[in-house]
Tab-separated table of C-alpha atoms and ligand atoms in Angstrom:
chain	number	residue	atom	x	y	z
M	1	MET	CA	0.000	0.000	0.000
M	2	LYS	CA	2.790	2.408	0.842
M	3	THR	CA	4.337	1.849	-2.587
M	4	ILE	CA	1.049	2.559	-4.296
M	5	SER	CA	0.546	5.709	-2.220
M	6	HIS	CA	4.022	6.904	-3.209
M	7	LEU	CA	3.250	6.230	-6.816
M	8	ALA	CA	-0.014	8.075	-6.476
M	9	ILE	CA	1.725	11.114	-5.039
M	10	LYS	CA	4.195	11.167	-7.948
M	11	LEU	CA	1.481	10.627	-10.518
M	12	CYS	CA	-0.762	13.359	-9.314
M	13	GLY	CA	1.219	16.094	-7.681
M	14	HIS	CA	-1.511	18.351	-9.002
M	15	SER	CA	-4.405	15.947	-8.796
M	16	ALA	CA	-5.621	15.360	-5.280
M	17	VAL	CA	-8.758	13.768	-6.686
M	18	LEU	CA	-6.887	10.926	-8.337
M	19	LEU	CA	-4.922	10.362	-5.162
M	20	LEU	CA	-8.089	10.301	-3.107
M	21	LEU	CA	-9.610	7.790	-5.488
M	22	LEU	CA	-6.552	5.561	-5.382
M	23	THR	CA	-6.419	5.699	-1.604
M	24	PHE	CA	-10.008	4.541	-1.367
M	25	LEU	CA	-9.690	1.906	-4.069
M	26	ILE	CA	-6.781	0.207	-2.377
M	27	SER	CA	-8.114	0.409	1.145
M	28	CYS	CA	-11.773	-0.579	1.063
M	29	ALA	CA	-12.381	-4.127	2.181
M	30	SER	CA	-15.695	-5.696	3.086
M	31	VAL	CA	-16.776	-7.066	6.446
M	32	PRO	CA	-17.569	-10.805	6.811
M	33	VAL	CA	-21.325	-11.677	7.038
M	34	THR	CA	-22.660	-8.155	6.409
M	35	GLU	CA	-20.354	-7.480	3.409
M	36	ARG	CA	-20.400	-3.779	4.286
M	37	LYS	CA	-17.410	-1.933	2.816
M	38	GLY	CA	-15.145	-0.354	5.413
M	39	LEU	CA	-12.249	2.047	5.068
M	40	HIS	CA	-9.046	0.294	6.151
M	41	LEU	CA	-6.097	2.596	5.563
M	42	VAL	CA	-3.653	1.185	8.081
M	43	PRO	CA	-1.924	-2.143	7.370
M	44	ASP	CA	-3.488	-4.780	9.646
M	45	SER	CA	-0.058	-6.158	10.505
M	46	GLU	CA	0.930	-2.710	11.827
M	47	ILE	CA	-2.168	-2.493	14.019
M	48	ALA	CA	-1.621	-6.048	15.274
M	49	THR	CA	1.930	-5.230	16.384
M	50	MET	CA	0.761	-2.149	18.304
M	51	SER	CA	-2.029	-4.224	19.774
M	52	TYR	CA	0.317	-6.940	21.066
M	53	ASP	CA	2.490	-4.326	22.806
M	54	GLU	CA	-0.480	-2.649	24.445
M	55	TYR	CA	-2.002	-5.978	25.489
M	56	ASN	CA	1.232	-7.051	27.177
M	57	LYS	CA	1.318	-3.751	29.070
M	58	VAL	CA	-2.238	-4.381	30.301
M	59	LEU	CA	-1.371	-7.910	31.432
M	60	LYS	CA	1.690	-6.656	33.312
M	61	LYS	CA	-0.348	-4.035	35.156
M	62	SER	CA	-3.274	-6.345	35.929
M	63	LYS	CA	-3.792	-9.096	38.436
M	64	LEU	CA	-4.518	-12.247	36.470
M	65	SER	CA	-7.008	-14.689	37.930
M	66	THR	CA	-5.585	-17.851	39.453
M	67	ASP	CA	-8.978	-19.571	39.616
M	68	THR	CA	-8.196	-22.491	37.326
M	69	ALA	CA	-11.806	-23.398	36.607
M	70	LYS	CA	-12.697	-19.854	35.538
M	71	VAL	CA	-9.495	-19.324	33.550
M	72	ASN	CA	-10.100	-22.637	31.767
M	73	MET	CA	-13.655	-21.619	30.965
M	74	VAL	CA	-12.473	-18.349	29.366
M	75	ARG	CA	-9.836	-20.185	27.302
M	76	ARG	CA	-12.178	-23.052	26.343
M	77	VAL	CA	-14.901	-20.694	25.093
M	78	GLY	CA	-12.359	-18.337	23.525
M	79	GLN	CA	-10.616	-21.081	21.582
M	80	ARG	CA	-13.881	-22.390	20.149
M	81	ILE	CA	-14.856	-18.888	19.046
M	82	ALA	CA	-11.404	-18.240	17.576
M	83	ALA	CA	-11.655	-21.493	15.601
M	84	ALA	CA	-15.135	-20.510	14.379
M	85	SER	CA	-13.774	-17.084	13.354
M	86	GLU	CA	-11.015	-18.639	11.299
M	87	GLU	CA	-13.532	-20.993	9.706
M	88	LEU	CA	-15.747	-18.025	8.816
M	89	LEU	CA	-12.806	-16.102	7.356
M	90	ARG	CA	-11.703	-19.111	5.290
M	91	GLU	CA	-15.214	-19.883	4.041
M	92	SER	CA	-15.778	-16.282	2.968
M	93	GLY	CA	-12.547	-16.045	0.981
M	94	ARG	CA	-10.648	-14.144	3.689
M	95	GLY	CA	-8.257	-16.950	4.619
M	96	ALA	CA	-5.225	-14.710	4.100
M	97	ASP	CA	-6.450	-12.562	7.027
M	98	ILE	CA	-5.964	-15.377	9.529
M	99	THR	CA	-2.250	-14.590	9.934
M	100	ASN	CA	-3.253	-11.245	11.502
M	101	TYR	CA	-4.661	-13.019	14.582
M	102	LYS	CA	-2.555	-14.397	17.407
M	103	TRP	CA	-5.347	-15.435	19.739
M	104	GLU	CA	-4.853	-15.028	23.463
M	105	PHE	CA	-7.413	-15.162	26.252
M	106	ASN	CA	-6.810	-13.900	29.770
M	107	LEU	CA	-9.037	-13.491	32.802
M	108	ILE	CA	-8.279	-10.376	34.863
M	109	GLU	CA	-9.070	-10.540	38.572
M	110	ASP	CA	-11.353	-7.551	39.066
M	111	ASP	CA	-14.809	-8.294	40.445
M	112	LYS	CA	-15.940	-4.660	40.118
M	113	THR	CA	-15.405	-4.477	36.354
M	114	VAL	CA	-18.227	-5.944	34.313
M	115	ASN	CA	-16.452	-6.048	30.979
M	116	ALA	CA	-14.527	-7.889	28.286
M	117	TRP	CA	-12.745	-6.696	25.161
M	118	CYS	CA	-10.818	-7.983	22.179
M	119	MET	CA	-8.065	-5.831	20.719
M	120	PRO	CA	-7.217	-5.986	17.011
M	121	GLY	CA	-5.168	-9.108	16.340
M	122	GLY	CA	-7.208	-11.309	18.705
M	123	LYS	CA	-5.954	-10.258	22.147
M	124	ILE	CA	-8.800	-10.782	24.578
M	125	ALA	CA	-9.366	-9.816	28.196
M	126	VAL	CA	-12.311	-10.858	30.352
M	127	TYR	CA	-12.796	-9.324	33.813
M	128	THR	CA	-14.007	-11.553	36.661
M	129	GLY	CA	-16.837	-9.046	37.314
M	130	LEU	CA	-18.469	-10.182	34.071
M	131	LEU	CA	-18.778	-13.848	35.067
M	132	PRO	CA	-21.768	-13.574	37.459
M	133	ILE	CA	-23.738	-12.155	34.497
M	134	THR	CA	-22.537	-14.587	31.831
M	135	GLN	CA	-23.138	-17.488	34.282
M	136	ASP	CA	-21.997	-20.341	31.994
M	137	ASP	CA	-20.084	-21.158	28.795
M	138	ASN	CA	-23.020	-20.212	26.584
M	139	GLY	CA	-23.441	-16.801	28.255
M	140	LEU	CA	-19.715	-16.102	28.085
M	141	ALA	CA	-19.741	-17.113	24.411
M	142	VAL	CA	-22.266	-14.319	23.699
M	143	VAL	CA	-19.962	-11.580	25.029
M	144	MET	CA	-16.721	-13.057	23.683
M	145	SER	CA	-18.240	-13.617	20.213
M	146	HIS	CA	-19.405	-10.013	20.175
M	147	GLU	CA	-15.924	-8.768	21.091
M	148	VAL	CA	-14.132	-11.086	18.637
M	149	SER	CA	-16.511	-9.846	15.933
M	150	HIS	CA	-15.247	-6.282	16.400
M	151	ALA	CA	-11.769	-7.675	15.682
M	152	ILE	CA	-12.535	-9.819	12.633
M	153	ALA	CA	-14.690	-7.037	11.154
M	154	LYS	CA	-11.616	-4.775	11.598
M	155	HIS	CA	-13.607	-2.087	13.355
M	156	GLY	CA	-10.396	-0.854	14.998
M	157	ASN	CA	-8.770	-0.263	11.626
M	158	GLU	CA	-11.866	1.540	10.406
M	159	ARG	CA	-12.004	3.743	13.477
M	160	MET	CA	-8.306	4.555	13.182
M	161	SER	CA	-8.713	5.286	9.467
M	162	GLN	CA	-11.597	7.629	10.134
M	163	GLY	CA	-9.583	9.378	12.840
M	164	LEU	CA	-6.581	9.732	10.557
M	165	LEU	CA	-8.691	10.988	7.701
M	166	ALA	CA	-10.420	13.534	9.924
M	167	GLN	CA	-7.116	14.835	11.279
M	168	LEU	CA	-5.061	14.915	8.131
M	169	GLY	CA	-7.357	14.795	5.117
M	170	ALA	CA	-6.785	12.342	2.276
M	171	VAL	CA	-3.654	13.929	0.816
M	172	GLY	CA	-2.004	14.568	4.171
M	173	LEU	CA	-2.857	11.050	5.203
M	174	SER	CA	-1.161	9.418	2.227
M	175	LEU	CA	1.936	11.496	2.863
M	176	ALA	CA	1.908	10.735	6.581
M	177	LEU	CA	1.497	6.987	6.090
M	178	SER	CA	4.372	6.861	3.657
M	179	THR	CA	6.759	9.128	5.542
M	180	SER	CA	5.994	9.005	9.267
M	181	PRO	CA	4.545	5.763	10.592
M	182	GLY	CA	4.423	7.330	14.083
M	183	VAL	CA	1.170	9.019	13.102
M	184	THR	CA	-0.677	5.719	13.099
M	185	SER	CA	0.616	4.730	16.511
M	186	ASP	CA	-0.605	8.061	17.931
M	187	ILE	CA	-4.086	7.316	16.646
M	188	PHE	CA	-3.883	3.754	17.935
M	189	MET	CA	-3.044	4.998	21.415
M	190	GLN	CA	-5.980	7.399	21.288
M	191	ALA	CA	-8.276	4.491	20.481
M	192	TYR	CA	-6.819	1.815	22.727
M	193	GLY	CA	-3.987	3.134	24.879
M	194	ALA	CA	-5.694	4.817	27.793
M	195	GLY	CA	-8.844	2.722	27.567
M	196	THR	CA	-7.357	-0.683	28.215
M	197	GLN	CA	-5.615	0.541	31.355
M	198	VAL	CA	-8.874	1.502	32.982
M	199	GLY	CA	-10.842	-1.428	31.648
M	200	PHE	CA	-12.793	0.044	28.777
M	201	LEU	CA	-12.225	0.986	25.165
M	202	LEU	CA	-13.694	3.973	23.363
M	203	PRO	CA	-17.238	3.177	22.277
M	204	TYR	CA	-17.649	1.877	18.779
M	205	SER	CA	-20.271	3.422	16.514
M	206	ARG	CA	-23.802	2.070	16.394
M	207	ILE	CA	-23.089	0.515	13.004
M	208	HIS	CA	-20.124	-1.340	14.477
M	209	GLU	CA	-22.134	-2.482	17.481
M	210	ALA	CA	-25.012	-3.783	15.369
M	211	GLU	CA	-22.504	-5.535	13.133
M	212	ALA	CA	-20.667	-7.121	16.085
M	213	ASP	CA	-23.992	-8.397	17.454
M	214	HIS	CA	-24.899	-9.920	14.089
M	215	ILE	CA	-21.512	-11.532	13.375
M	216	GLY	CA	-21.260	-12.563	17.036
M	217	LEU	CA	-24.462	-14.610	16.807
M	218	ILE	CA	-23.102	-16.484	13.810
M	219	LEU	CA	-19.729	-17.055	15.451
M	220	MET	CA	-21.246	-18.480	18.618
M	221	ALA	CA	-23.567	-20.691	16.569
M	222	LYS	CA	-20.655	-21.951	14.469
M	223	ALA	CA	-18.753	-22.640	17.696
M	224	GLY	CA	-21.658	-24.794	18.903
M	225	TYR	CA	-23.310	-22.381	21.369
M	226	ASP	CA	-27.063	-21.786	21.162
M	227	PRO	CA	-27.576	-18.215	19.856
M	228	HIS	CA	-30.875	-17.946	21.790
M	229	GLY	CA	-28.647	-17.466	24.847
M	230	ALA	CA	-27.836	-13.968	23.557
M	231	ILE	CA	-31.304	-12.671	24.476
M	232	ALA	CA	-31.100	-13.925	28.055
M	233	LEU	CA	-27.555	-12.620	28.436
M	234	TRP	CA	-28.356	-9.079	27.317
M	235	GLN	CA	-31.455	-9.095	29.535
M	236	ARG	CA	-29.298	-10.035	32.526
M	237	MET	CA	-26.800	-7.314	31.563
M	238	SER	CA	-29.612	-4.792	31.307
M	239	ALA	CA	-30.981	-5.786	34.721
M	240	LYS	CA	-27.529	-5.117	36.176
M	241	GLY	CA	-27.870	-1.444	35.092
M	242	GLY	CA	-29.122	1.102	37.568
M	243	SER	CA	-27.062	2.876	40.171
M	244	ARG	CA	-23.726	1.590	38.909
M	245	SER	CA	-23.947	0.602	35.255
M	246	PRO	CA	-21.590	-2.122	34.053
M	247	GLU	CA	-18.690	-0.733	31.979
M	248	PHE	CA	-19.933	-2.831	29.111
M	249	LEU	CA	-23.286	-0.994	29.111
M	250	SER	CA	-21.643	2.425	29.221
M	251	THR	CA	-19.855	1.764	25.926
M	252	HIS	CA	-22.746	-0.031	24.223
M	253	PRO	CA	-26.181	0.979	22.937
M	254	ALA	CA	-29.238	0.304	25.107
M	255	PRO	CA	-29.852	-3.442	25.425
M	256	GLU	CA	-33.560	-3.089	24.551
M	257	SER	CA	-32.933	-1.971	20.968
M	258	ARG	CA	-30.136	-4.501	20.526
M	259	ILE	CA	-32.319	-7.359	21.754
M	260	ARG	CA	-34.963	-6.569	19.121
M	261	ASN	CA	-32.376	-6.730	16.334
M	262	ILE	CA	-30.822	-9.891	17.733
M	263	GLU	CA	-34.219	-11.628	17.861
M	264	ALA	CA	-34.632	-10.945	14.141
M	265	GLU	CA	-31.177	-12.392	13.396
M	266	ILE	CA	-31.480	-15.603	15.407
M	267	PRO	CA	-33.119	-17.674	12.617
M	268	GLU	CA	-30.089	-17.009	10.371
M	269	ALA	CA	-27.673	-17.971	13.172
M	270	MET	CA	-29.678	-21.130	13.935
M	271	LYS	CA	-28.845	-22.486	10.466
M	272	TYR	CA	-25.165	-22.522	11.473
M	273	TYR	CA	-25.998	-23.979	14.896
M	274	LYS	CA	-28.055	-26.835	13.391
M	275	ALA	CA	-25.455	-27.512	10.701
M	276	ARG	CA	-22.978	-28.338	13.474
M	277	ARG	CA	-25.163	-30.815	15.305
D	1	ZN	ZN1	-19.275	-3.874	21.111
């Protein structure tokens, strides 16, 4: 991509339009399941590397759970969802993407934090405060599938790309990406740096949330978890709201509207669930 951007700059020193067109042509990829086109300007490998560094910092600062049963549950569910994700990517012609994920699942000992997240590249954290709400493997699969879906739909790349575009404009962006890679790491830190340290990430857009719910249902079904469990899980999460809202709720749309959409998507997910049985 950098080579093409360079070429574009040389070709059209006086034609920002052509450059803009080229930038978009080479950086729009579609999202699995929904096939929506997203703007992905930053190389995924670059984001993954930044993600691994940040994830390791979080792990160093956090107290990891030593409850073997709970840790095993997080890894068991996570591995099944990761395998289903790779299957989905392969089946939809995105097999080359799989190298961008180095799956890792950790349970952070923090009973007050009702949350879980997956950074780009497949680095996942679950907080012990989430487990009373997820209750069992199926409930945990709902939340982890949702988070993994943000990663395989490359919502982080899209958010970074939008941030870069807003700050620099198309021409400035092409120049910045080809001459000063530090720009992308600044944007990455804005999106993920501070958030992971305090247990939340910046909220995704409503489009991203709806998409993560939809893909998440299919992932959990492919992994062998009943997608109907999603309704009960989000109802339990919603009931936990009130005086002290779970972190997860503060960065996500109201459960009521999500539940309606999820109900409409369950029949599609059930096809994958039945195909496995
Ligand atoms: Zn989400």
